[in-house]
C-alpha cells in the first residue's frame, strides 16, 4: 500500500512541478518576450488548438498584419 501511495504522490508532485514551471515560463514570456517582440515590430499569437503548448505559437510581423 505504501509503495502505491508513494508512486501516486511522486507522479502528482512531478506534474504539479511541471505545471508550475510551464506557468512561470509563460508568465515571464508574456511579460518580457512579448514586449520585446512588439518593440521590434512583431506580434506573438498562440494557436487556438492548444493555447499553452510551447510549440503551438506564431510570430507575425506587425507590418504584414497592418498591410492586409
Short mmCIF file of C-alpha atoms in Angstrom, two decimals:
data_model
loop_
_atom_site.label_atom_id
_atom_site.label_comp_id
_atom_site.label_asym_id
_atom_site.label_seq_id
_atom_site.Cartn_x
_atom_site.Cartn_y
_atom_site.Cartn_z
CA UNK A 1 0.00 0.00 0.00
CA UNK A 2 2.79 2.44 0.87
CA UNK A 3 4.57 1.78 -2.42
CA UNK A 4 1.48 2.61 -4.49
CA UNK A 5 0.73 5.73 -2.44
CA UNK A 6 4.31 6.93 -2.86
CA UNK A 7 4.22 6.36 -6.62
CA UNK A 8 0.97 8.31 -6.87
CA UNK A 9 2.37 11.12 -4.72
CA UNK A 10 5.55 11.25 -6.81
CA UNK A 11 3.59 11.36 -10.08
CA UNK A 12 1.35 14.13 -8.73
CA UNK A 13 4.38 16.06 -7.46
CA UNK A 14 6.13 15.87 -10.83
CA UNK A 15 3.01 17.00 -12.71
CA UNK A 16 2.48 19.88 -10.27
CA UNK A 17 6.11 21.00 -10.65
CA UNK A 18 5.94 20.82 -14.46
CA UNK A 19 2.73 22.86 -14.44
CA UNK A 20 4.35 25.46 -12.19
CA UNK A 21 7.43 25.70 -14.41
CA UNK A 22 5.25 25.91 -17.52
CA UNK A 23 3.06 28.62 -15.97
CA UNK A 24 6.11 30.61 -14.81
CA UNK A 25 7.68 30.32 -18.27
CA UNK A 26 4.59 31.71 -19.99
CA UNK A 27 4.20 34.47 -17.41
CA UNK A 28 7.80 35.56 -17.98
CA UNK A 29 7.50 35.28 -21.74
CA UNK A 30 4.30 37.31 -21.83
CA UNK A 31 5.90 39.99 -19.67
CA UNK A 32 9.34 40.18 -21.31
CA UNK A 33 9.34 38.33 -24.62
CA UNK A 34 6.08 39.67 -25.97
CA UNK A 35 7.07 43.26 -25.11
CA UNK A 36 10.41 42.79 -26.86
CA UNK A 37 8.71 41.35 -29.94
CA UNK A 38 6.38 44.36 -30.13
CA UNK A 39 9.26 46.80 -29.74
CA UNK A 40 10.93 45.15 -32.73
CA UNK A 41 7.85 45.09 -34.98
CA UNK A 42 6.45 41.63 -34.29
CA UNK A 43 3.46 40.15 -32.52
CA UNK A 44 3.03 36.83 -30.75
CA UNK A 45 -0.06 34.71 -31.35
CA UNK A 46 -0.96 31.46 -29.64
CA UNK A 47 -2.66 28.98 -31.92
CA UNK A 48 -6.17 28.28 -30.65
CA UNK A 49 -5.87 24.48 -30.61
CA UNK A 50 -3.67 24.33 -27.50
CA UNK A 51 -3.03 27.77 -26.18
CA UNK A 52 -0.30 26.78 -23.69
CA UNK A 53 1.76 24.38 -25.78
CA UNK A 54 5.34 25.52 -26.19
CA UNK A 55 5.33 24.53 -29.86
CA UNK A 56 1.98 25.96 -30.95
CA UNK A 57 2.62 29.63 -31.43
CA UNK A 58 3.20 32.02 -34.27
CA UNK A 59 5.31 35.17 -34.51
CA UNK A 60 3.98 37.65 -37.06
CA UNK A 61 5.43 40.82 -38.48
CA UNK A 62 3.29 43.79 -37.42
CA UNK A 63 3.95 45.36 -40.84
CA UNK A 64 2.46 42.33 -42.59
CA UNK A 65 -0.55 42.36 -40.29
CA UNK A 66 -1.32 46.05 -40.92
CA UNK A 67 -0.89 45.81 -44.68
CA UNK A 68 -3.52 43.08 -45.13
#
